[in-house]
Coordinates of C-alpha atoms in Angstrom, one line a residue:
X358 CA 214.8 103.4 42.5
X359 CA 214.8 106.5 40.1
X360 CA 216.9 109.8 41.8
X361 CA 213.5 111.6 41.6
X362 CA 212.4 110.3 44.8
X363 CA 216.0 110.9 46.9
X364 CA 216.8 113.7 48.1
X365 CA 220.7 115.6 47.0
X366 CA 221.8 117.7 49.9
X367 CA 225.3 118.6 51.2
X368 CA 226.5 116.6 54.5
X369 CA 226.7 118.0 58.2
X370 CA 228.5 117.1 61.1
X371 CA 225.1 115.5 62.0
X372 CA 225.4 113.0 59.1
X373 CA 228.6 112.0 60.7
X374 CA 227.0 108.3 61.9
X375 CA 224.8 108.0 59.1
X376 CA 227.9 108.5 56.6
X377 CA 229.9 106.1 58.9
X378 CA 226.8 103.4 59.2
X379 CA 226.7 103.3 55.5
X380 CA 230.3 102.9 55.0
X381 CA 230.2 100.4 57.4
X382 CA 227.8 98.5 56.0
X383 CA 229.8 98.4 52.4
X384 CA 232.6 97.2 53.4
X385 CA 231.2 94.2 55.4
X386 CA 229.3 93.0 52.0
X387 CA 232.6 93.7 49.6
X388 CA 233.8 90.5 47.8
X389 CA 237.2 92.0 47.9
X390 CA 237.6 93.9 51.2
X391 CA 240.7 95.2 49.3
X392 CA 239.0 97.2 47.2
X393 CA 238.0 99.7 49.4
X394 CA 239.9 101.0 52.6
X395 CA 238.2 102.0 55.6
X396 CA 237.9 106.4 56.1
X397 CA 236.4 106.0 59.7
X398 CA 234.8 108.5 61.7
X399 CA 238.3 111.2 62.0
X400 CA 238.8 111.3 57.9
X401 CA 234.7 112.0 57.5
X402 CA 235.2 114.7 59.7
X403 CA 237.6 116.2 58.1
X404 CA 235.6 115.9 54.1
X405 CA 232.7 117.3 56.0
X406 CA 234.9 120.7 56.8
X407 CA 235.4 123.6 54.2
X408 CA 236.7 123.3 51.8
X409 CA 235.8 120.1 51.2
X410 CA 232.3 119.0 50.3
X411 CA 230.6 116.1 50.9
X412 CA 227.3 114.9 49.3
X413 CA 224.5 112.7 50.4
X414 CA 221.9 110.8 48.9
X415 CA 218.6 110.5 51.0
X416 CA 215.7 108.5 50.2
X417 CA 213.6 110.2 53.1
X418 CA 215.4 109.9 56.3
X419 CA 218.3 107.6 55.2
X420 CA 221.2 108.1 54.0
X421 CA 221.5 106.1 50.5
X422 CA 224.8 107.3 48.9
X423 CA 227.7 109.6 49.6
X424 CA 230.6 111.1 47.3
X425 CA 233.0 113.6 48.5
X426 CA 234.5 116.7 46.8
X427 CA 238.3 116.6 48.0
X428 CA 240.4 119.7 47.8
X429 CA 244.3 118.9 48.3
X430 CA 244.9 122.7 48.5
X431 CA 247.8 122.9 50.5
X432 CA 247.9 118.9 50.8
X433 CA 250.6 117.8 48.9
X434 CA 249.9 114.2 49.6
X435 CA 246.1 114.3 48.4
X436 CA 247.0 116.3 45.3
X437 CA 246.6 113.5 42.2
X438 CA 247.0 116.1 39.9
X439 CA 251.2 115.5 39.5
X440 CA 250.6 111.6 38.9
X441 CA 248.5 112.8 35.5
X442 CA 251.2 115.8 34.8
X443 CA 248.8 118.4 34.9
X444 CA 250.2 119.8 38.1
X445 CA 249.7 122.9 37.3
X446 CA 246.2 123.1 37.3
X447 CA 243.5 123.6 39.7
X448 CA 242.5 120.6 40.6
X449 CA 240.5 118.9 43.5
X450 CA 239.7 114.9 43.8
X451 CA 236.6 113.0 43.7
X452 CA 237.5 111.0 46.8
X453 CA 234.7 108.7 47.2
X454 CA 231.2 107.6 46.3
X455 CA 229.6 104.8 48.8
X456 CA 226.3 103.4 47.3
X457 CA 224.0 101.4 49.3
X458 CA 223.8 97.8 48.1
X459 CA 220.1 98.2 47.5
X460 CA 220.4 101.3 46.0
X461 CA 223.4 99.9 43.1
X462 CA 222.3 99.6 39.3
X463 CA 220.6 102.8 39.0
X464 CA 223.6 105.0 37.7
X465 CA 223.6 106.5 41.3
X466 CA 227.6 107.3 41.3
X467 CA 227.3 108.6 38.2
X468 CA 224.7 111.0 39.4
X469 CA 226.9 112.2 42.0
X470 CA 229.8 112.3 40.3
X471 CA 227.9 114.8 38.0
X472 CA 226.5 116.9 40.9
X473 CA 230.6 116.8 42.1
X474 CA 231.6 118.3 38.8
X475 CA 229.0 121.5 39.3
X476 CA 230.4 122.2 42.4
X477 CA 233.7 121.5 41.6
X478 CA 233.0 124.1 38.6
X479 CA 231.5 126.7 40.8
X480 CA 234.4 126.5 42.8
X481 CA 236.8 127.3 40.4
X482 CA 238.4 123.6 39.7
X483 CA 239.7 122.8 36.2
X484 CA 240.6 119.0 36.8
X485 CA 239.4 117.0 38.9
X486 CA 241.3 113.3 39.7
X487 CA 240.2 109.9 41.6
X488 CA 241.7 107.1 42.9
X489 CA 240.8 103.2 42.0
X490 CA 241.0 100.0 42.7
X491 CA 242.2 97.8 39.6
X492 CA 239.6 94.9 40.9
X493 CA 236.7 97.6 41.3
X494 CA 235.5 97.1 37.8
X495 CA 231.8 99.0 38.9
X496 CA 233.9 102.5 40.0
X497 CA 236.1 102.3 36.7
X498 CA 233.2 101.8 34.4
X499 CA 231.4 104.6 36.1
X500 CA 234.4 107.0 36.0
X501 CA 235.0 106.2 32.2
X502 CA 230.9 107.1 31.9
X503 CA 231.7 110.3 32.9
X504 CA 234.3 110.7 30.6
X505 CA 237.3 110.1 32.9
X506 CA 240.5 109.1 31.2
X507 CA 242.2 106.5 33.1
X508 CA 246.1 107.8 33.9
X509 CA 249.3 105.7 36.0
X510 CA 248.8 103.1 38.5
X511 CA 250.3 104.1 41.8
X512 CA 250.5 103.3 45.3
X513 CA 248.2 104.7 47.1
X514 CA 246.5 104.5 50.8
X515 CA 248.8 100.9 50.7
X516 CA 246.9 99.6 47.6
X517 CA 247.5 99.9 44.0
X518 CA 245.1 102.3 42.5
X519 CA 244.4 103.7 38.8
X520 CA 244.6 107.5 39.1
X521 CA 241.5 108.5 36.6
X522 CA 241.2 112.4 35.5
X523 CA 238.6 114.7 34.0
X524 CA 239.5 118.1 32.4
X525 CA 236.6 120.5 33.2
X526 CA 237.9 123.0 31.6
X527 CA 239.2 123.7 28.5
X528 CA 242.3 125.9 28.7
X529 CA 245.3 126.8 26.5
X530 CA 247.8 124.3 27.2

Protein backbone atom coordinates (compact mmCIF):
# COMPACT_ATOMS: atom_id res chain seq x y z
CA UNK A 1 0.00 0.00 0.00
CA UNK A 2 1.59 3.24 -1.56
CA UNK A 3 1.02 6.62 1.09
CA UNK A 4 -1.07 8.07 -1.92
CA UNK A 5 -4.10 6.40 -0.95
CA UNK A 6 -3.83 7.15 3.17
CA UNK A 7 -4.74 10.00 4.43
CA UNK A 8 -1.84 12.33 6.98
CA UNK A 9 -3.85 14.25 9.42
CA UNK A 10 -3.08 15.46 13.05
CA UNK A 11 -4.82 13.27 15.91
CA UNK A 12 -7.94 14.40 18.24
CA UNK A 13 -9.13 13.40 21.42
CA UNK A 14 -11.61 11.45 19.11
CA UNK A 15 -8.79 9.21 17.84
CA UNK A 16 -8.07 8.38 21.40
CA UNK A 17 -9.59 4.44 20.90
CA UNK A 18 -8.43 4.16 17.55
CA UNK A 19 -4.75 5.24 18.58
CA UNK A 20 -5.18 2.82 21.60
CA UNK A 21 -6.82 -0.14 19.42
CA UNK A 22 -3.88 0.05 17.13
CA UNK A 23 -1.38 0.02 19.82
CA UNK A 24 -3.12 -2.63 21.23
CA UNK A 25 -3.04 -4.69 18.57
CA UNK A 26 1.05 -4.23 18.13
CA UNK A 27 1.94 -5.26 21.06
CA UNK A 28 -0.10 -8.49 21.12
CA UNK A 29 1.73 -9.60 17.70
CA UNK A 30 5.52 -8.44 18.93
CA UNK A 31 8.07 -11.30 19.05
CA UNK A 32 9.72 -9.45 21.81
CA UNK A 33 6.98 -7.82 24.03
CA UNK A 34 10.11 -6.09 25.44
CA UNK A 35 10.67 -4.04 22.73
CA UNK A 36 7.96 -1.86 23.08
CA UNK A 37 6.23 -0.68 26.45
CA UNK A 38 2.71 -0.12 26.75
CA UNK A 39 1.62 4.15 26.55
CA UNK A 40 -2.17 3.31 27.46
CA UNK A 41 -4.97 5.53 27.20
CA UNK A 42 -3.56 8.51 30.12
CA UNK A 43 0.00 9.01 28.13
CA UNK A 44 -2.07 9.25 24.62
CA UNK A 45 -3.97 11.84 26.13
CA UNK A 46 -1.48 13.73 27.12
CA UNK A 47 0.73 13.56 23.27
CA UNK A 48 -2.67 14.45 21.91
CA UNK A 49 -2.44 18.05 24.00
CA UNK A 50 -0.44 21.12 22.83
CA UNK A 51 2.32 21.16 22.55
CA UNK A 52 2.64 17.98 21.53
CA UNK A 53 1.62 16.58 18.25
CA UNK A 54 0.42 13.44 17.28
CA UNK A 55 0.02 12.14 13.68
CA UNK A 56 -2.18 9.54 12.12
CA UNK A 57 -2.15 7.57 9.20
CA UNK A 58 -5.63 6.75 7.73
CA UNK A 59 -6.40 4.48 4.96
CA UNK A 60 -10.17 5.77 4.85
CA UNK A 61 -11.78 5.38 8.15
CA UNK A 62 -8.93 3.41 9.95
CA UNK A 63 -6.35 4.32 11.65
CA UNK A 64 -3.02 2.67 9.97
CA UNK A 65 -0.09 4.35 11.66
CA UNK A 66 0.68 6.85 14.40
CA UNK A 67 4.00 8.84 15.40
CA UNK A 68 4.12 11.49 17.97
CA UNK A 69 5.96 14.82 18.16
CA UNK A 70 7.13 15.06 21.94
CA UNK A 71 8.07 18.35 23.40
CA UNK A 72 9.96 17.88 26.96
CA UNK A 73 9.73 21.67 27.39
CA UNK A 74 9.67 21.96 30.90
CA UNK A 75 9.92 18.04 31.29
CA UNK A 76 13.20 17.32 32.40
CA UNK A 77 12.68 13.62 32.39
CA UNK A 78 11.46 13.45 28.63
CA UNK A 79 14.25 15.85 27.50
CA UNK A 80 16.94 13.29 25.46
CA UNK A 81 18.70 16.05 24.43
CA UNK A 82 21.49 15.90 27.60
CA UNK A 83 22.17 12.04 26.95
CA UNK A 84 23.51 13.27 23.23
CA UNK A 85 25.29 16.64 24.92
CA UNK A 86 23.52 18.96 22.89
CA UNK A 87 21.53 20.25 25.89
CA UNK A 88 21.48 23.33 24.89
CA UNK A 89 19.54 23.18 22.00
CA UNK A 90 16.00 23.16 21.16
CA UNK A 91 15.05 19.98 20.99
CA UNK A 92 11.76 17.85 21.08
CA UNK A 93 11.51 13.84 20.70
CA UNK A 94 10.11 11.59 18.18
CA UNK A 95 8.41 9.51 20.76
CA UNK A 96 6.73 6.91 18.76
CA UNK A 97 5.63 5.53 15.40
CA UNK A 98 3.10 2.36 15.66
CA UNK A 99 2.55 0.79 12.12
CA UNK A 100 -0.07 -1.64 11.45
CA UNK A 101 1.23 -5.09 10.77
CA UNK A 102 -0.41 -5.08 7.33
CA UNK A 103 0.53 -1.78 6.64
CA UNK A 104 4.82 -2.66 7.53
CA UNK A 105 7.35 -2.73 4.41
CA UNK A 106 6.15 0.33 2.73
CA UNK A 107 8.67 2.85 4.37
CA UNK A 108 5.54 4.08 6.39
CA UNK A 109 7.72 5.24 9.67
CA UNK A 110 9.88 6.78 7.59
CA UNK A 111 7.17 8.82 5.99
CA UNK A 112 6.11 10.03 9.25
CA UNK A 113 9.10 10.49 10.69
CA UNK A 114 9.62 13.01 7.73
CA UNK A 115 6.25 14.76 8.15
CA UNK A 116 7.59 14.92 12.19
CA UNK A 117 10.67 16.81 11.11
CA UNK A 118 8.42 19.64 9.15
CA UNK A 119 6.51 20.19 12.07
CA UNK A 120 9.09 19.88 14.31
CA UNK A 121 10.85 22.67 11.98
CA UNK A 122 7.88 24.89 11.88
CA UNK A 123 7.89 24.89 15.40
CA UNK A 124 11.11 26.11 15.98
CA UNK A 125 13.07 22.69 16.96
CA UNK A 126 16.74 22.28 16.09
CA UNK A 127 17.23 18.53 17.26
CA UNK A 128 15.16 16.23 17.56
CA UNK A 129 15.98 12.76 19.72
CA UNK A 130 14.30 9.09 20.01
CA UNK A 131 14.46 6.35 22.12
CA UNK A 132 15.10 2.44 20.99
CA UNK A 133 15.07 -0.76 21.65
CA UNK A 134 18.56 -2.51 20.97
CA UNK A 135 16.43 -5.80 19.67
CA UNK A 136 14.11 -3.47 17.45
CA UNK A 137 16.31 -3.75 14.46
CA UNK A 138 13.15 -2.35 12.00
CA UNK A 139 12.98 1.22 14.26
CA UNK A 140 16.87 1.58 14.16
CA UNK A 141 17.26 0.95 10.48
CA UNK A 142 14.46 3.40 9.83
CA UNK A 143 15.99 6.10 12.19
CA UNK A 144 19.46 5.64 10.53
CA UNK A 145 17.30 6.21 6.93
CA UNK A 146 16.49 9.37 8.11
CA UNK A 147 19.80 10.24 8.89
CA UNK A 148 19.74 9.70 12.65
CA UNK A 149 23.05 9.20 14.35
CA UNK A 150 22.76 6.66 16.90
CA UNK A 151 24.13 8.22 20.56
CA UNK A 152 24.49 6.31 24.46
CA UNK A 153 22.51 3.48 25.55
CA UNK A 154 20.52 4.34 28.62
CA UNK A 155 17.93 3.32 30.82
CA UNK A 156 14.93 4.32 29.90
CA UNK A 157 10.99 3.59 30.66
CA UNK A 158 12.82 0.24 32.59
CA UNK A 159 14.44 -0.90 29.35
CA UNK A 160 17.66 -0.29 27.71
CA UNK A 161 17.21 2.00 24.83
CA UNK A 162 19.65 3.55 22.09
CA UNK A 163 19.07 7.32 22.33
CA UNK A 164 19.23 8.24 18.30
CA UNK A 165 19.46 12.16 17.24
CA UNK A 166 18.97 14.30 14.15
CA UNK A 167 20.32 17.92 13.92
CA UNK A 168 17.75 19.94 11.86
CA UNK A 169 19.43 22.65 11.96
CA UNK A 170 22.67 23.77 11.21
CA UNK A 171 23.95 26.23 13.85
CA UNK A 172 27.35 27.67 14.98
CA UNK A 173 28.56 25.29 17.53
Amino acid sequence: MMDDALLFRPCYAADIDAICELESETLQHLARPDMLRSNGRQRFEVCLKAPHFTLGAFDGDRLVAVAILYDPLHDEAEDLSHWVGLEWMRSANYKLCIVDARYRGDHLQVRMGQRLEQEALQRGIELLCATVSPMNEASKHNLERLGYIQGAMVTKYGYDRWVYYKRLRKTDD
